[in-house]
Short mmCIF file of C-alpha atoms in Angstrom, two decimals:
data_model
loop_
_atom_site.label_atom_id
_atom_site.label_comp_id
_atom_site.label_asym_id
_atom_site.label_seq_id
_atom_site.Cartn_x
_atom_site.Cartn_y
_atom_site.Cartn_z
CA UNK A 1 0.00 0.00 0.00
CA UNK A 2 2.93 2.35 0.95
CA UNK A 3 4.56 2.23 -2.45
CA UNK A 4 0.98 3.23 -4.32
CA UNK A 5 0.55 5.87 -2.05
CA UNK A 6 4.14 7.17 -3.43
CA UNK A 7 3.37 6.77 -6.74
CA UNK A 8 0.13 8.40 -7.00
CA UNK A 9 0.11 11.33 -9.01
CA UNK A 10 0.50 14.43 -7.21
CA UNK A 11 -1.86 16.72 -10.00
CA UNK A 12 -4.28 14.19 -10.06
CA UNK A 13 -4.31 14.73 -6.15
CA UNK A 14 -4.31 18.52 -5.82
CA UNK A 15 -7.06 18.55 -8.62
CA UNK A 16 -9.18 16.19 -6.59
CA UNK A 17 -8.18 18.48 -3.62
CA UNK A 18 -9.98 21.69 -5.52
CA UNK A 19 -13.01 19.92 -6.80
CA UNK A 20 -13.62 18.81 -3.40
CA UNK A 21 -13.60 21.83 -1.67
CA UNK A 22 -15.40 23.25 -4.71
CA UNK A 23 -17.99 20.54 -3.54
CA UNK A 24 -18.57 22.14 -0.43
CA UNK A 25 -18.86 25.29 -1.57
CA UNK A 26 -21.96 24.35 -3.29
CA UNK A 27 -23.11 22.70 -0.32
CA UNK A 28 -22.61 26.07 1.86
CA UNK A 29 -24.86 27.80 -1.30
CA UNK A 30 -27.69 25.11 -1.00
CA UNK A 31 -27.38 25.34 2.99
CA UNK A 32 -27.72 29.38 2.71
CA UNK A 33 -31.08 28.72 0.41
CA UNK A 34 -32.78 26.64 3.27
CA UNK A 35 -31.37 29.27 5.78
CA UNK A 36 -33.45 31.97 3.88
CA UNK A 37 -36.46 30.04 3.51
CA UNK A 38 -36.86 30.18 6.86
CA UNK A 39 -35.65 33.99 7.65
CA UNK A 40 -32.09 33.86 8.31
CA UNK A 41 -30.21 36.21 6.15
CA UNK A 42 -26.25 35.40 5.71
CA UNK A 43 -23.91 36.25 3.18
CA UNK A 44 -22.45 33.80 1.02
CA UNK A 45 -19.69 34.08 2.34
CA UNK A 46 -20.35 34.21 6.34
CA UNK A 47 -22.75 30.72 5.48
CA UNK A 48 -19.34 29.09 4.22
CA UNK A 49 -17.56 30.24 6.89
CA UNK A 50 -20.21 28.54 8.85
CA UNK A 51 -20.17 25.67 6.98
CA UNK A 52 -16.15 24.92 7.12
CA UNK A 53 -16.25 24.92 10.90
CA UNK A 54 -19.01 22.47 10.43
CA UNK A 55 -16.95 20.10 8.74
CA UNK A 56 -13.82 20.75 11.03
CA UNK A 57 -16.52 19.70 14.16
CA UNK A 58 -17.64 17.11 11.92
CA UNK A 59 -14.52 15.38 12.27
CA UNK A 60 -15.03 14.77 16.24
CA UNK A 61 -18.80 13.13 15.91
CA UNK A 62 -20.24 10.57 13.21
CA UNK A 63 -22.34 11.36 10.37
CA UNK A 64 -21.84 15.21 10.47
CA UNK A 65 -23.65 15.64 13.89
CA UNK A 66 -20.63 17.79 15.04
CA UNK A 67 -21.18 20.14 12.42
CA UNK A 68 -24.87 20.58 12.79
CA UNK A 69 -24.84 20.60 15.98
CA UNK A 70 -22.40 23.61 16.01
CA UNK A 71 -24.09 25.39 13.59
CA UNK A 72 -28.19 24.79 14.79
CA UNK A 73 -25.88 26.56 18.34
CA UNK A 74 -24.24 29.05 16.02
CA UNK A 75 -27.72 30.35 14.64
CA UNK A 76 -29.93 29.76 17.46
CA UNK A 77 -27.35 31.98 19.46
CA UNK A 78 -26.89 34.79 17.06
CA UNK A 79 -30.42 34.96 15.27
CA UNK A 80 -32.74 33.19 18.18
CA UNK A 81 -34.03 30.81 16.06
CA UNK A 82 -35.80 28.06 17.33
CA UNK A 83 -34.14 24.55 17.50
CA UNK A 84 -36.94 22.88 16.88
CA UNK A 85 -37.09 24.93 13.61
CA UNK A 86 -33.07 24.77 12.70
CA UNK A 87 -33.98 21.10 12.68
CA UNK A 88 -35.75 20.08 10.07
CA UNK A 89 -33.66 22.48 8.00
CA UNK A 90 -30.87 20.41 8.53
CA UNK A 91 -32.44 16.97 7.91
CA UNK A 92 -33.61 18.42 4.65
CA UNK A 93 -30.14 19.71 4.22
CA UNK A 94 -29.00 16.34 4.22
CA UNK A 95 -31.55 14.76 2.34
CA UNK A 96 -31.27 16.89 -0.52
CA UNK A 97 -27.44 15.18 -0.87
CA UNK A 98 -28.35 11.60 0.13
CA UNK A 99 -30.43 11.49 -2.84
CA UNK A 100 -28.11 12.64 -5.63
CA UNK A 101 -25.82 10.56 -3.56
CA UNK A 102 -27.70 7.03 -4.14
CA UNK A 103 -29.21 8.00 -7.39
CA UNK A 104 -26.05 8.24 -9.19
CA UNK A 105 -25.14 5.00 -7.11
CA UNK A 106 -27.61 3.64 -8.53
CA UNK A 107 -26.58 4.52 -12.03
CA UNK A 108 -23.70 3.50 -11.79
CA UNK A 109 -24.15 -0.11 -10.39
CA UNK A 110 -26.26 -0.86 -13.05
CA UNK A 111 -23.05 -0.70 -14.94
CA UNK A 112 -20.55 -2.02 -12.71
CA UNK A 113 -18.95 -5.55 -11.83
CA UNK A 114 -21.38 -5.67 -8.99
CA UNK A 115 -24.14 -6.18 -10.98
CA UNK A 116 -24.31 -10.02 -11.40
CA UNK A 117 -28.03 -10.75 -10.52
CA UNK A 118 -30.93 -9.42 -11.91
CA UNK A 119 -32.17 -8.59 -8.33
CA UNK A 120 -29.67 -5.92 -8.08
CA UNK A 121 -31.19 -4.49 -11.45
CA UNK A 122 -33.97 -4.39 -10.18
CA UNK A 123 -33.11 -2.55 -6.62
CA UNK A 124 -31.38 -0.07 -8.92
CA UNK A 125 -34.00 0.62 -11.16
CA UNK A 126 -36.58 0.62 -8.52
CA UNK A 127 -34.07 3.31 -6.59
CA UNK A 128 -33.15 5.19 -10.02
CA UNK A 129 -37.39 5.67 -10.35
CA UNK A 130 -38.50 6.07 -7.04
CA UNK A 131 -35.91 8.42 -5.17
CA UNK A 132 -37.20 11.72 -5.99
CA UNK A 133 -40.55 11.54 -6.13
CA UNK A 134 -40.55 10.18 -2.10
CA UNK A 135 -38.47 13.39 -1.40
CA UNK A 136 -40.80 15.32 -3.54
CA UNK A 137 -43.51 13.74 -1.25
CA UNK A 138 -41.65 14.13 1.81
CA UNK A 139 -40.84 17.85 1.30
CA UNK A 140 -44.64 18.19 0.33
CA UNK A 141 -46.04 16.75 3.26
CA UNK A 142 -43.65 17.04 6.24
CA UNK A 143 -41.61 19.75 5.10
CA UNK A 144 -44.19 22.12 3.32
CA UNK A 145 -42.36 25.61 4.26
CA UNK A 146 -39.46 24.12 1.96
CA UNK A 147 -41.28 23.25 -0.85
CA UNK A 148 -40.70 26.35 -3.05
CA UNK A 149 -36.83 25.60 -3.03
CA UNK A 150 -37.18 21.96 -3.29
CA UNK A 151 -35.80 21.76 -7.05
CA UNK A 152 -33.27 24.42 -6.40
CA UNK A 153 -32.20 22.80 -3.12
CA UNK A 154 -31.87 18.97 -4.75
CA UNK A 155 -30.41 20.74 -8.08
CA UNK A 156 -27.78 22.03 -5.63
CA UNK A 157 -27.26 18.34 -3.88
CA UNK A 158 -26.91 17.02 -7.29
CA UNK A 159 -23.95 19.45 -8.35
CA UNK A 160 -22.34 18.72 -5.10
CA UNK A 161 -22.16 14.84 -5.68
CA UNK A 162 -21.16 15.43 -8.86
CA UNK A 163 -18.11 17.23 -8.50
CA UNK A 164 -17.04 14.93 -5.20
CA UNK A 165 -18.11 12.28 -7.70
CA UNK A 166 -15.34 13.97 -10.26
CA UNK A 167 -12.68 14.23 -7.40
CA UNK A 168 -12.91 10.53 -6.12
CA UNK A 169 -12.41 10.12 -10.15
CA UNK A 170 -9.52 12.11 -10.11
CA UNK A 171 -7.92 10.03 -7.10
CA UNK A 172 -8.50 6.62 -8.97
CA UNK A 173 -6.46 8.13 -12.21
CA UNK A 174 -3.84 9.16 -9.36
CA UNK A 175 -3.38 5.85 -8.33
CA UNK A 176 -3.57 4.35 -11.71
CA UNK A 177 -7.37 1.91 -11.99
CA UNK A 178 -8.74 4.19 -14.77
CA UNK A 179 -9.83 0.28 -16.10
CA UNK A 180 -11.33 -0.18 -12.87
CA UNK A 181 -13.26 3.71 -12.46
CA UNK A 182 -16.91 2.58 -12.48
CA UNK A 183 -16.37 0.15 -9.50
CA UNK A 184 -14.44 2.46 -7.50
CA UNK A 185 -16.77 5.36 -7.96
CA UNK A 186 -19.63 2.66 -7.61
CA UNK A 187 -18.09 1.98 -4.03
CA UNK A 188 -17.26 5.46 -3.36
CA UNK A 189 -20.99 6.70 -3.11
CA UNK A 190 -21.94 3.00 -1.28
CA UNK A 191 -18.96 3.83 1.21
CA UNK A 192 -20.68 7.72 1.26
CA UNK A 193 -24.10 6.46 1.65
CA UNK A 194 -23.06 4.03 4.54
CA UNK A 195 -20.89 6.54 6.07
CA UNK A 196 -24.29 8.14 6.79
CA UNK A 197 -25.22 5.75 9.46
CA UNK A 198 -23.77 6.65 13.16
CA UNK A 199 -21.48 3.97 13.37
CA UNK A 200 -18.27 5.78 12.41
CA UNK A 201 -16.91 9.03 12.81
CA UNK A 202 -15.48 11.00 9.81
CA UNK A 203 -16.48 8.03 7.62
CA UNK A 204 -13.33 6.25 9.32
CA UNK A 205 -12.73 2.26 8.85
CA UNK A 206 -16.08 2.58 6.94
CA UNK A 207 -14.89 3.57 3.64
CA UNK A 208 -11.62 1.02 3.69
CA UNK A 209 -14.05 -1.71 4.74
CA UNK A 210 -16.41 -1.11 1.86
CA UNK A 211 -13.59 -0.97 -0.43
CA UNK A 212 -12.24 -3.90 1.43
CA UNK A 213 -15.26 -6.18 0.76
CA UNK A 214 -15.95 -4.69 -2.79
CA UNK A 215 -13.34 -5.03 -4.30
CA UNK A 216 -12.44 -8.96 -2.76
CA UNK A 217 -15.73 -9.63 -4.42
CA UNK A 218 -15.19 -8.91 -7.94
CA UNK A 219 -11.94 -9.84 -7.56
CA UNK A 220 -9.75 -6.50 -7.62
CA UNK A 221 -6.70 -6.10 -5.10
CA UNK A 222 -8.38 -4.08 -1.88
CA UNK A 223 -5.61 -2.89 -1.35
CA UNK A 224 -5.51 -0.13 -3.82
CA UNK A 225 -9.12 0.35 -2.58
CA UNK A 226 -8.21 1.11 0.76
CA UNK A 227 -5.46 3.40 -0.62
CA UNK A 228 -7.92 5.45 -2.30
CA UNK A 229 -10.28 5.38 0.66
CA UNK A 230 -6.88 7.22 2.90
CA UNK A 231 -6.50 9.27 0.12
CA UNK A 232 -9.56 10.96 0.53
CA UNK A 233 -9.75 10.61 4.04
CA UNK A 234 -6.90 12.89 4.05
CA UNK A 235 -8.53 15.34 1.83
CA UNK A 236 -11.59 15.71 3.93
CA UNK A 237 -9.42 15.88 7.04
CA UNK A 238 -7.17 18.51 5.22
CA UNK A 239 -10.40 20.76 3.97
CA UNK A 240 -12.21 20.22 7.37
CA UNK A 241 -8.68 21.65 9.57
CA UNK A 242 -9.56 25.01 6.96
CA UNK A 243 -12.82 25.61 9.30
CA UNK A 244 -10.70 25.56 12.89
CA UNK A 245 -8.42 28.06 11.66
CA UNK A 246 -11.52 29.64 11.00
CA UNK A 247 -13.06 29.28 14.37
CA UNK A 248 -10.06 30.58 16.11
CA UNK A 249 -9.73 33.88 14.34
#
């Protein structure tokens, strides 16, 4: 593992590096919209502020529950909104990523390695069909007050995953498994859907596991997936140390 981590191309890397953070820059955009919707005016660029100390706390608690927690404080202290209304912003928040997140997963397993039994065509179709139209429900239902920015809000989550989906792509040419890209991406959003769950914090021994398991099962060395899932590991770790300095000044 040591000697692909040496030999993985450093432009590759920095360019996955950018599109990441260029990632959560459109997630502090689509975070602002949901902030408006329910009265809280910030700028641009104080609601990325906000949002890179998120991550940086996000690196202390699983699934991101450092970062909202931090920021549902931040806002209730500064604009006295109600918790139980920062709330459901958030879980919307999330929501409108999880499901660009599995419906490109989705896609793409149709496609993959992984796809050896019709059942698994048939989860992904059934996913590829149904996933927006139970948010659409779900936003029209439970979440009414959010309705009017639903499109904008999941055309936001979509551009997100894209570009994170474009710098995990970047990292596989770094470490040389172009021949390999739609299984490693296909893991990539499994490992980012799983990392969801509260069972890990920062994604940590998640990711390598899923890559782990993947990859032994088609029959690919896991050990270049585990390299990849350090790789970005380090990435998020390196963007997320951007919102202490933050905090501090």
């Amino acid at each position: 593992m040591r000697a692909i981590m040496v030999d993985a191309d450093i432009y590759y890397l920095l360019l996955a590096f950018i599109l990441f953070n260029l990632s959560k820059i459109v997630g502090s955009i689509r975070l602002n919209r949901y902030f408006r919707a329910v009265g809280i005016e910030l700028s641009e660029l104080d609601a990325l502020r906000l949002y890179y100390i998120g991550m940086f706390y996000n690196l202390f608690l699983p699934t991101g529950l450092g970062g909202d927690g931090y920021k549902i404080y931040a806002l209730n202290r500064r604009y006295k909104t109600k918790i139980s209304k920062l709330i459901p912003l958030f879980l919307l928040d999330r929501l409108s990523g999880l499901i660009p997140l599995i419906l490109f997963g989705a896609v793409l397993l149709l496609f993959s390695r992984f796809n050896k039994d019709i059942y698994i065509s048939y989860l992904a179709y059934g996913t590829i069909l149904l996933s927006i139209p139970a948010l659409y429900l779900l936003n029209l239902y439970l979440f009414r007050d959010y309705i009017k920015i639903f499109l904008a809000t999941l055309s936001l989550g979509a551009v997100l995953q894209l570009l994170q989906l474009i710098s995990a792509l970047l990292i596989v040419y770094a470490i040389s498994q172009q021949d390999n890209s739609i299984e490693f991406l296909t893991l990539f959003l499994i490992s980012s859907i799983v990392a969801v769950l509260p069972i890990s914090i920062g994604g940590v021994g998640v990711r390598e596991l899923t890559f782990l398991y993947g990859l032994n099962y088609i029959g690919l060395d896991s050990d270049v997936g585990v390299v990849f899932s350090i790789i970005f590991f380090i990435i998020t770790v390196t963007s997320s140390i951007v919102g202490g300095v933050l905090k501090s000044i």
